Short mmCIF file of C-alpha atoms and ligand atoms in Angstrom, two decimals:
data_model
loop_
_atom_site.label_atom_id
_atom_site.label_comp_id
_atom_site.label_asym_id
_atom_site.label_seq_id
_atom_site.Cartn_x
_atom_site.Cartn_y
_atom_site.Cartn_z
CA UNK U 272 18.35 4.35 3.10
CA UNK U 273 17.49 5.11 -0.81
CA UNK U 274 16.92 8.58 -0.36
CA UNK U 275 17.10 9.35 -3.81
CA UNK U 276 15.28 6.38 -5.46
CA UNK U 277 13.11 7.07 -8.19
CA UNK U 278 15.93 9.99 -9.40
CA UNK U 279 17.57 9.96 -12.73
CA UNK U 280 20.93 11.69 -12.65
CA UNK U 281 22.47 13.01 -15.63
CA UNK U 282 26.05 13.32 -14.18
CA UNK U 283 28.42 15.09 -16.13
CA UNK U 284 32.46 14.99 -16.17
CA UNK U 285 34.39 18.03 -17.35
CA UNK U 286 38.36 17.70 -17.63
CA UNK U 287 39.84 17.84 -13.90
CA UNK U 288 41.79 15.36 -11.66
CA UNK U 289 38.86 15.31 -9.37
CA UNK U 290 37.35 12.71 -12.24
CA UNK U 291 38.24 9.83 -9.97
CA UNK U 292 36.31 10.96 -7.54
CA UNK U 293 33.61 11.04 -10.00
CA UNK U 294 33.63 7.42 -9.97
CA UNK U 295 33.00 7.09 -6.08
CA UNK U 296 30.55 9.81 -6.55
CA UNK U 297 28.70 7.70 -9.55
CA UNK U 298 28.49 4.50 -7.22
CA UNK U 299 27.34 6.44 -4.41
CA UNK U 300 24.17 7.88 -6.06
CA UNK U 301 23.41 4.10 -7.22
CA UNK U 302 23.55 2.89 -3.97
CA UNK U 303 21.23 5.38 -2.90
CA UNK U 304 18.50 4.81 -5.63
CA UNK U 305 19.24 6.32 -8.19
CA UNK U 306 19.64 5.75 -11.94
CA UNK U 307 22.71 8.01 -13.34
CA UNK U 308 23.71 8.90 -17.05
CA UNK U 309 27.13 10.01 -17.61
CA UNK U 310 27.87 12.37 -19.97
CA UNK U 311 31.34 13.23 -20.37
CA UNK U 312 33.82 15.79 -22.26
CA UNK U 313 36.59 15.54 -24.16
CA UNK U 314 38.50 16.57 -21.79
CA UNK U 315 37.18 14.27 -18.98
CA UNK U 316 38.19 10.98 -21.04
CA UNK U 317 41.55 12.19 -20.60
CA UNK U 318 41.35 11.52 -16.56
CA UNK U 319 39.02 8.39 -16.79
CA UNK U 320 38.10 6.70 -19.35
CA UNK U 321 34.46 6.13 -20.41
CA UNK U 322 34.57 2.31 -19.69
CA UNK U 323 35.38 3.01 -16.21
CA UNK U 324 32.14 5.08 -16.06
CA UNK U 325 29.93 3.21 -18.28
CA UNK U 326 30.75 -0.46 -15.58
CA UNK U 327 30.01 1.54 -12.82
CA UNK U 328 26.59 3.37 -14.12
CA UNK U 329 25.93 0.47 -16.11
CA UNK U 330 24.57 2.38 -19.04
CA UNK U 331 26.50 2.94 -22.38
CA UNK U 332 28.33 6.92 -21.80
CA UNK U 333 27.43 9.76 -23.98
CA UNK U 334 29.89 12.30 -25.26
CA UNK U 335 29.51 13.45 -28.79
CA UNK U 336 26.30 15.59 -29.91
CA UNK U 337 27.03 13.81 -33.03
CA UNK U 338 25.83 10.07 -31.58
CA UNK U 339 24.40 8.21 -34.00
CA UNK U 340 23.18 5.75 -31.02
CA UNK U 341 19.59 8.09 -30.85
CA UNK U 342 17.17 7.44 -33.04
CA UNK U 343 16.43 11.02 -33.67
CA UNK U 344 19.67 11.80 -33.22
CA UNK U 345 19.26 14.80 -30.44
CA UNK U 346 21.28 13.07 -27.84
CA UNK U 347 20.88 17.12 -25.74
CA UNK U 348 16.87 16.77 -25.78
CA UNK U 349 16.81 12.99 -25.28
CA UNK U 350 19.05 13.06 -21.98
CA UNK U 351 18.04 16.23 -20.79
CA UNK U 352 14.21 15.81 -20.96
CA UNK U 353 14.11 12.41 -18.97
CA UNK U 354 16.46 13.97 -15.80
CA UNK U 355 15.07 15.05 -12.56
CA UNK U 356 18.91 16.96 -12.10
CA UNK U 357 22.23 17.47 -13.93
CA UNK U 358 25.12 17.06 -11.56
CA UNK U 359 28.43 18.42 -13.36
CA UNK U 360 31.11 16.96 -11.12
CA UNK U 361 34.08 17.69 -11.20
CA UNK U 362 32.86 20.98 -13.05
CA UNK U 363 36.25 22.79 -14.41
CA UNK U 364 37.06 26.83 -14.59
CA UNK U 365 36.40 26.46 -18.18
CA UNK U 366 33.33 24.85 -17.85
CA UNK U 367 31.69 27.05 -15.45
CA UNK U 368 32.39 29.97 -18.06
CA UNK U 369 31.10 28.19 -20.88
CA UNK U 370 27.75 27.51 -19.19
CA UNK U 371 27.58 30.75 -17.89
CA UNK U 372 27.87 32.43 -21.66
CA UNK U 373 25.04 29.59 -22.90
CA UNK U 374 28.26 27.89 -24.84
CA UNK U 375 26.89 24.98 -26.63
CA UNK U 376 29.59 23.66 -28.34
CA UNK U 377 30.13 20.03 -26.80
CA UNK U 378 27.14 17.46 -25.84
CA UNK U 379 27.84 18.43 -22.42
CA UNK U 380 27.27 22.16 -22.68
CA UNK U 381 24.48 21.33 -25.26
CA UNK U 382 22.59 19.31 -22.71
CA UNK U 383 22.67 21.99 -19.84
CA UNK U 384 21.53 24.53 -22.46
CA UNK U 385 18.62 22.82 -23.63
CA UNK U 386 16.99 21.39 -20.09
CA UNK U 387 14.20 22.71 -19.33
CA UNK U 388 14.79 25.35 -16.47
CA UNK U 389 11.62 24.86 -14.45
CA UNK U 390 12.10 21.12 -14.22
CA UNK U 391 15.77 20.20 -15.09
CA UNK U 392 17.70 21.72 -11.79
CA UNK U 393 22.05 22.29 -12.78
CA UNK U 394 24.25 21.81 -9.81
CA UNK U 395 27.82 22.29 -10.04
CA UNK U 396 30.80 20.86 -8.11
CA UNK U 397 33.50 22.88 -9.13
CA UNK U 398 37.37 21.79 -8.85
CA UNK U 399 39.89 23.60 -9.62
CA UNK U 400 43.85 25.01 -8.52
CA UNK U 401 43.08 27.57 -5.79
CA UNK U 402 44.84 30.34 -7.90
CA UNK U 403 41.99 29.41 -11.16
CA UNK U 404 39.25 29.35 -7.88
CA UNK U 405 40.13 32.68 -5.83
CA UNK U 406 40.42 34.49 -9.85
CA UNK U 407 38.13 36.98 -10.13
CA UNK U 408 37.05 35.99 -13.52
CA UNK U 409 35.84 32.52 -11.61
CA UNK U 410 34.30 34.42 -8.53
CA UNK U 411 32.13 36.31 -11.03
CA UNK U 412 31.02 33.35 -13.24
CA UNK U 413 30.32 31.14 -9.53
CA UNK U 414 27.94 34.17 -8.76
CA UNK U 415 26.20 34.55 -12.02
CA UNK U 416 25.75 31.08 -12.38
CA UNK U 417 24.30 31.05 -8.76
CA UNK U 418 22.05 34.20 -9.98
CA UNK U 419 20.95 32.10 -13.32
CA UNK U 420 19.34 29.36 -10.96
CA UNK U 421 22.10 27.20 -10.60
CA UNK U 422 22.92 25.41 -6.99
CA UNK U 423 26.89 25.61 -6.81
CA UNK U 424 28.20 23.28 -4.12
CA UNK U 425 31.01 24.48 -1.97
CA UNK U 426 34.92 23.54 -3.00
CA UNK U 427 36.63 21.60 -0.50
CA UNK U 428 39.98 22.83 0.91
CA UNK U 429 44.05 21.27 1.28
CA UNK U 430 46.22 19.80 -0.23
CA UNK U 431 45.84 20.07 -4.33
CA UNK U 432 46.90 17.88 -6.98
CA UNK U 433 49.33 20.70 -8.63
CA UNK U 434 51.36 20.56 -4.96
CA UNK U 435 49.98 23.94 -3.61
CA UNK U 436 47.40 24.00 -0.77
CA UNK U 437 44.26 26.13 -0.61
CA UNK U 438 40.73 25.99 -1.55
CA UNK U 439 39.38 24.41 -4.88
CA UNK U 440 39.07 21.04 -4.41
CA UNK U 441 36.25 19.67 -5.25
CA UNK U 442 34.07 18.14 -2.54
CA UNK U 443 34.71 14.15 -1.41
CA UNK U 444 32.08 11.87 -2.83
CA UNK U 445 30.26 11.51 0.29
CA UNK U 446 30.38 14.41 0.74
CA UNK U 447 28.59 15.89 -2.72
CA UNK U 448 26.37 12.88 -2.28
CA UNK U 449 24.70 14.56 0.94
CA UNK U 450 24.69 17.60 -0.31
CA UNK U 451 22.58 16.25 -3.55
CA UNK U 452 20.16 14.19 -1.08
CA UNK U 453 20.08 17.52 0.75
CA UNK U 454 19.06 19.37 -2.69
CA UNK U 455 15.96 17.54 -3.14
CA UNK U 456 14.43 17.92 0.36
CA UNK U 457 11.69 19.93 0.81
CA UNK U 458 12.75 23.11 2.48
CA UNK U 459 10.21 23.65 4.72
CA UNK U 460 12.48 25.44 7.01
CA UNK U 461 13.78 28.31 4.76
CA UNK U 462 15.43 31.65 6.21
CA UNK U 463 14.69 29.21 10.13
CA UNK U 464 17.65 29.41 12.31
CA UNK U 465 17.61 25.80 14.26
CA UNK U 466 19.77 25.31 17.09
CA UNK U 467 19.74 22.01 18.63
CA UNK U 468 21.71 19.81 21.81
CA UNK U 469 22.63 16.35 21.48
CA UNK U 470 24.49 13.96 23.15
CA UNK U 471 25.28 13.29 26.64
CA UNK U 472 26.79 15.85 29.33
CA UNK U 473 29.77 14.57 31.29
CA UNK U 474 29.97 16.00 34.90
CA UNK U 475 33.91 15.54 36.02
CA UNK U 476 34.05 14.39 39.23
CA UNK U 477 38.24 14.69 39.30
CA UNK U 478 40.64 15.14 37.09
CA UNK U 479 40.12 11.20 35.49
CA UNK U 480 36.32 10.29 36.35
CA UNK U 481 33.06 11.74 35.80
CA UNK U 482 29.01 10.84 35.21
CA UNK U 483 27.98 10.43 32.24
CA UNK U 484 25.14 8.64 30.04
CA UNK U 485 24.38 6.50 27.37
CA UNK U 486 22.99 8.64 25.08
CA UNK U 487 24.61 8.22 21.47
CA UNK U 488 23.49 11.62 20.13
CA UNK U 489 22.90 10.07 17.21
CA UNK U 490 19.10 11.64 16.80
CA UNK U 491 20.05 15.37 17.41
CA UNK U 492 22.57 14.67 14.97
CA UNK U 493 20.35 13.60 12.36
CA UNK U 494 17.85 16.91 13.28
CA UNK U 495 20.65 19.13 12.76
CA UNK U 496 20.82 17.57 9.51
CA UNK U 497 17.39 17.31 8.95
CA UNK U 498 16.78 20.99 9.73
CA UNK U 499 20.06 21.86 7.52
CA UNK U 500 18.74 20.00 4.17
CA UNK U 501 15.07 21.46 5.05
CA UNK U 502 16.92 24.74 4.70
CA UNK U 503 17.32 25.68 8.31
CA UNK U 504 20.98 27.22 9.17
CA UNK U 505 22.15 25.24 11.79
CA UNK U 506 24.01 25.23 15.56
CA UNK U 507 24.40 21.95 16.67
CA UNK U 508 25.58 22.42 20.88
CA UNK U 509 27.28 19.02 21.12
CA UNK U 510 28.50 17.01 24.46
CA UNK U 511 31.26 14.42 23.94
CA UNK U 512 30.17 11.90 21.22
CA UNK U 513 32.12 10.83 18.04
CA UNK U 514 29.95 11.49 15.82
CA UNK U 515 30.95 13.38 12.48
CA UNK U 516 29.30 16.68 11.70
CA UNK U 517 26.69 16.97 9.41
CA UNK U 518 27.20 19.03 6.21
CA UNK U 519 26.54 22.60 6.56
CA UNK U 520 26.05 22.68 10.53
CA UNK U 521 28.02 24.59 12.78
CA UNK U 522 28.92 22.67 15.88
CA UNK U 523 29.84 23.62 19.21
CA UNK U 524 31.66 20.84 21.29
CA UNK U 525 31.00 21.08 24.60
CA UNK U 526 31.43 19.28 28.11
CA UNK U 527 29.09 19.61 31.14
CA UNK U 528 25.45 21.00 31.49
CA UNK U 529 26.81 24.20 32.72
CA UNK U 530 29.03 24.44 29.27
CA UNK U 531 25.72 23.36 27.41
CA UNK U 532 23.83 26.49 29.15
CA UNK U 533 25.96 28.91 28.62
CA UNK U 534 26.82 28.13 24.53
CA UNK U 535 22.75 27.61 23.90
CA UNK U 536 21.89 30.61 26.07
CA UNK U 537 24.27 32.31 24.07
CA UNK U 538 23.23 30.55 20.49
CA UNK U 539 19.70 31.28 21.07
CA UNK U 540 19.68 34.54 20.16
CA UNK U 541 19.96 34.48 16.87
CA UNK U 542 17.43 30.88 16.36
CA UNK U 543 14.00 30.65 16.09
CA UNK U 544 13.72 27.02 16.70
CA UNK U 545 15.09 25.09 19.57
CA UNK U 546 15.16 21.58 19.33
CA UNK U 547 16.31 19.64 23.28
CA UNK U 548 17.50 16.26 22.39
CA UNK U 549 20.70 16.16 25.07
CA UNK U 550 20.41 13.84 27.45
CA UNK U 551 21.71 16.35 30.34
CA UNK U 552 22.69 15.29 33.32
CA UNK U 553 20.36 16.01 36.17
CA UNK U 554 23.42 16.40 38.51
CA UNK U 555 27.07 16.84 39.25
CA UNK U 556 29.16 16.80 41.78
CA UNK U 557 28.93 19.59 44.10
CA UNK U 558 33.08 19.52 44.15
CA UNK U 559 35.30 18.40 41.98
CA UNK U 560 38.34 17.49 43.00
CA UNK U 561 41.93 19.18 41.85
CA UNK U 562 43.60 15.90 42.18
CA UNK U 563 42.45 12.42 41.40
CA UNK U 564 40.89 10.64 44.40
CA UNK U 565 43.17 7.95 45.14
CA UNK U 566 42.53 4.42 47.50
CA UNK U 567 43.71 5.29 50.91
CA UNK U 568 44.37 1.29 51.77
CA UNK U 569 41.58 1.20 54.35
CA UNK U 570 38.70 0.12 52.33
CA UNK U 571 36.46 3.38 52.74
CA UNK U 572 34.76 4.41 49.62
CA UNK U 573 34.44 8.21 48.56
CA UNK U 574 30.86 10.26 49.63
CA UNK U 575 29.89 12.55 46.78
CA UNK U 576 27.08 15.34 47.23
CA UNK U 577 25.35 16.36 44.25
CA UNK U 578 23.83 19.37 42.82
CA UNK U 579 21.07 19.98 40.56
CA UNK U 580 22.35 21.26 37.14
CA UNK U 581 20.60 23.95 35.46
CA UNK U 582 17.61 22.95 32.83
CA UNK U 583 18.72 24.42 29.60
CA UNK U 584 15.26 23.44 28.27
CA UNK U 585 13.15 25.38 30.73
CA UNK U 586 14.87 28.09 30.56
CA UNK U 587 15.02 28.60 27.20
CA UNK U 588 11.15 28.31 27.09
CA UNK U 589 10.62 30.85 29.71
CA UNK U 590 13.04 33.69 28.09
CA UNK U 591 10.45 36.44 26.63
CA UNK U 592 11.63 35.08 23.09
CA UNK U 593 9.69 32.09 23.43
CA UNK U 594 7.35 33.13 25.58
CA UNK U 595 6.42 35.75 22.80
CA UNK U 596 6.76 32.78 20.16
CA UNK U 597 9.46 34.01 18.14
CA UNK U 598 11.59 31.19 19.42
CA UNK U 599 9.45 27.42 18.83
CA UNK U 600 11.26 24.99 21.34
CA UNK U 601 10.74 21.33 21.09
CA UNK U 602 11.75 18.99 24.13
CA UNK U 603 13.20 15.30 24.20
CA UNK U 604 11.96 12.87 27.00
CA UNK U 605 13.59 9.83 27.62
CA UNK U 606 11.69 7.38 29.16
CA UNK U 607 11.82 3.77 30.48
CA UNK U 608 8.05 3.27 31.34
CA UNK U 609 4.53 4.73 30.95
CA UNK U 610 5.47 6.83 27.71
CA UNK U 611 2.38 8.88 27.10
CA UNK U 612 1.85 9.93 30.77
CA UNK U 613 5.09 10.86 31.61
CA UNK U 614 5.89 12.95 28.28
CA UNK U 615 2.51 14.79 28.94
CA UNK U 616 3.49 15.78 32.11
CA UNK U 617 7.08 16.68 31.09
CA UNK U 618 5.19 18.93 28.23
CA UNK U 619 3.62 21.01 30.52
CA UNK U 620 6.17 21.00 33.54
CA UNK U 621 8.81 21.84 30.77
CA UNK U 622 6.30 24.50 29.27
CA UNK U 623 6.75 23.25 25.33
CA UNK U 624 4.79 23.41 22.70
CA UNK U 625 5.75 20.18 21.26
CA UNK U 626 7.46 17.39 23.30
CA UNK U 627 8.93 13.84 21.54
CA UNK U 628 8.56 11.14 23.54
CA UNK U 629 11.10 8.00 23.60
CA UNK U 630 11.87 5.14 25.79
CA UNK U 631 15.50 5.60 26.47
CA UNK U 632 16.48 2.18 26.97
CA UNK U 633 15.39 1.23 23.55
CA UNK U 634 17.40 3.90 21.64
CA UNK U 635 20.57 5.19 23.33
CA UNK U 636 23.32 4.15 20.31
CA UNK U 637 20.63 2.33 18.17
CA UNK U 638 20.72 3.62 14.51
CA UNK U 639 16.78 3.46 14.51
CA UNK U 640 13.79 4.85 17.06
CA UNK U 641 9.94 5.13 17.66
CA UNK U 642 8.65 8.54 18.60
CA UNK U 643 5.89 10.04 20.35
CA UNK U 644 5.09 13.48 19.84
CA UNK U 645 2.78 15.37 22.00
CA UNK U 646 1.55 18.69 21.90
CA UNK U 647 -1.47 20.72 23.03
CA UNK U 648 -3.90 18.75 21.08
CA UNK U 649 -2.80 15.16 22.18
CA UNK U 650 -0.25 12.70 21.14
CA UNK U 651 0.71 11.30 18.03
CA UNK U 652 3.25 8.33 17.26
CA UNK U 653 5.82 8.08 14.88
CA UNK U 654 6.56 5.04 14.36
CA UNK U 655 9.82 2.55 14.23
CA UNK U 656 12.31 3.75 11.23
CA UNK U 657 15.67 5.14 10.85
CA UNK U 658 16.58 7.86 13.17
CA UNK U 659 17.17 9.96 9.67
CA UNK U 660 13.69 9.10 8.68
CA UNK U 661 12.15 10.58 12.00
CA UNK U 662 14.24 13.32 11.81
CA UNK U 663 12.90 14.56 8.59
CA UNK U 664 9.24 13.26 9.94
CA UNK U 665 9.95 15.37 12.95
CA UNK U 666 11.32 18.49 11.09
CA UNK U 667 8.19 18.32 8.94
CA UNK U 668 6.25 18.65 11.96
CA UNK U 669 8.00 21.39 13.36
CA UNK U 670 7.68 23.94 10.17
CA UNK U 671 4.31 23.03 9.96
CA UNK U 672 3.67 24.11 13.60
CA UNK U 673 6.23 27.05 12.96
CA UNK U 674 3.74 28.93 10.32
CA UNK U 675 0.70 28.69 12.61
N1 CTP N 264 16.82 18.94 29.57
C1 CTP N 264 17.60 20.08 29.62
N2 CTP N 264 18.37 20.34 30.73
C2 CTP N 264 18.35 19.50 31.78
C3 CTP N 264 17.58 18.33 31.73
C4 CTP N 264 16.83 18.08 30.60
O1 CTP N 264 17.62 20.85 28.64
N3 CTP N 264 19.11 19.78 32.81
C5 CTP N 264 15.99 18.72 28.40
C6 CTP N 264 16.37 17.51 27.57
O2 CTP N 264 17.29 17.87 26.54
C7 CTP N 264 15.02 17.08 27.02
C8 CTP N 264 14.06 17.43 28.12
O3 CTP N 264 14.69 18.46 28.89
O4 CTP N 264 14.66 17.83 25.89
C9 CTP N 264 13.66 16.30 29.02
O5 CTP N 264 14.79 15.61 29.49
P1 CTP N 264 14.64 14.30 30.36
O6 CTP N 264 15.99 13.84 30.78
O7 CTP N 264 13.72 13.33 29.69
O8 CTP N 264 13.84 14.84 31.59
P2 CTP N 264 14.24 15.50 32.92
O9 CTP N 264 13.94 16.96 32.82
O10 CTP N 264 15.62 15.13 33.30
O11 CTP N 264 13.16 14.85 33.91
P3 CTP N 264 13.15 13.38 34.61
O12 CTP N 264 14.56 13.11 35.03
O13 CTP N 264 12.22 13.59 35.74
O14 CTP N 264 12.61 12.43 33.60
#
């Protein structure tokens, strides 16, 4: 993906250990698209030097206001006037006090100064010890900052570089990198709460087997993601996949269908959008053994009876909240033939207002997918890309649909 091509990226290094990952974090937004300008202080060249950063961004690094290298010598207009966001990263105690006074005193400082607020966006990955974070000097500054328009990204927490443990680190460079891809999605699903299944259900027959499926969860995944950089908070009810959780979501793990009820019944509440992309099982054993089943010797195989599990889906879209619309659900089908009939049907029997049709085959673990979705009005397809891609495509749809 280059989800952030076409950005330029003034990133800016203020004195911390977390400079190094500054270097990570530089090569990430490249690989994504984007073109990056480092700016860095004084007290940043102490941790990494500027030839470190100027191989990696592959531009010459500024860090005097005094650089004779502009021709009009206003190194703070030139670089601040041609960014679409400055990224300070790692942004130090000292730093975050200095912008929030309008210090101007280094190019650094200069350059956040003199951007133009309404098109020149600040965000801020602080790092510091925990004792210089949790000061109440710092808390203040974080929240004026915040209150001045700037996006602060959360600290990370562990071990420090000092030896003491707590919160302050700044964020891993994967980690700020989806938050800044997050930061320049639209956020068409502002002040939603989403709450979405994904992933298989696994029905224990004993204590060593069950029924389970293929499905990956790899798509609800990337809608819990979607819906969390669209601006959607986010409850992601999870069967068993290992899959890491996307930034900002709250996850619930959990096991069988009748687990998956009860934590979405219980979730939905509080959401206004439900989005059904588990691949639940239809049935489970009607009783599970306390002990494993073991070979008698005599060749006869095991009878199971099944029961139907409950269907989280339906009953979600009968409860008065969605009936009365403040809850929007969305259903999955997974299909191996006859795509538009059968996710019609499902639409209605499932009693949705939007349904997303796949063929399940064709998907389950695949990074990429097609989609149908249907709705009252007829179907329309979205076609082959990146499951991310669809996602966003998908979450697009949905706050469109969640306004009318
Ligand atoms: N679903 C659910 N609970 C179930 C079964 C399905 O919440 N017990 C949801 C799925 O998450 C999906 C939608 O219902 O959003 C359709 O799932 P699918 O497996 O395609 O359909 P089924 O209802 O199982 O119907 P069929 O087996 O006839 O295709």
């Amino acid at each position: 993906m280059n989800d952030l091509a076409g950005k330029h990226i003034v990133l800016g290094l203020t004195g911390g250990i977390a400079c190094y990952k500054a270097a990570e974090l530089c090569r990430a937004l490249i690989k994504e698209g984007a073109t990056v300008q480092v700016i860095m202080t004084e007290a940043a060249a102490q941790f990494i030097t500027p030839v470190t950063m100027q191989a990696l961004s592959n531009r010459p690094v500024y860090g005097s206001q005094w650089d004779a290298r502009e021709p009009n010598n206003m190194a703070h207009i030139n670089l601040s006037r041609e960014a679409d966001a400055i990224l300070i990263a790692p942004c130090s105690a000292d730093f975050m006090a200095k912008l929030l006074h309008g210090r101007a005193d280094d190019l650094l400082s200069l350059t956040c100064l003199a951007r133009p607020l309404d098109k020149v966006p600040l965000l801020i990955a602080p790092a510091m010890n925990r004792e210089m974070w949790a000061h109440p000097a710092t808390q203040r500054n974080l929240a004026q900052l915040r209150a001045d328009g700037s996006t602060v990204f959360d600290v990370g927490t562990g071990d420090q570089a000092c030896g003491e443990t707590g919160d302050g680190r700044m964020l891993e460079s994967e980690e700020l990198l989806e938050d800044v891809i997050a930061f320049f999605q639209p956020k068409g699903l502002h002040g939603q709460h989403v709450l979405v299944t994904a992933g298989p259900t696994y029905e224990a027959i004993d204590p060593v087997r069950g029924i389970t499926n293929l499905s990956s969860g790899k798509m609800g995944f990337a809608i819990a993601r979607a819906a969390r950089e669209a601006g959607a908070s986010v409850t992601l009810v999870a069967g068993p996949v290992h899959l890491p959780t996307p930034r900002g979501v709250t996850r619930i793990n959990v096991v069988s269908a009748q687990n998956m009820l009860e934590a979405t019944v219980e979730r939905a509440q509080a959401a206004t959008i439900f989005v059904a992309t588990s691949a639940v099982a239809d049935w489970r054993p009607a009783h599970v053994k306390d002990q494993k089943i073991k070979k008698d010797g005599s060749g006869t195989t095991p009878t199971l009876q099944f029961v139907e599990n409950p269907d989280i889906l339906a009953t979600l879209a009968q409860s008065p909240r969605a009936v009365s619309g403040d809850l929007f659900c969305v259903g999955f089908a997974a299909e191996s033939q006859d795509l538009l009939a059968n996710a019609t049907a499902k639409r209605v029997r499932k009693g949705v207002p939007l349904l997303v049709g796949n063929i399940g085959p064709a998907t389950f673990g695949q990074d990429d997918n097609a989609l149908l979705l249907v709705d009252a009005h007829g179907a329309r397809e979205l076609p082959r890309n990146s499951k991310l891609a669809l996602a966003r495509q998908l979450v697009a749809e949905i706050a469109n649909r969640k306004k009318i």
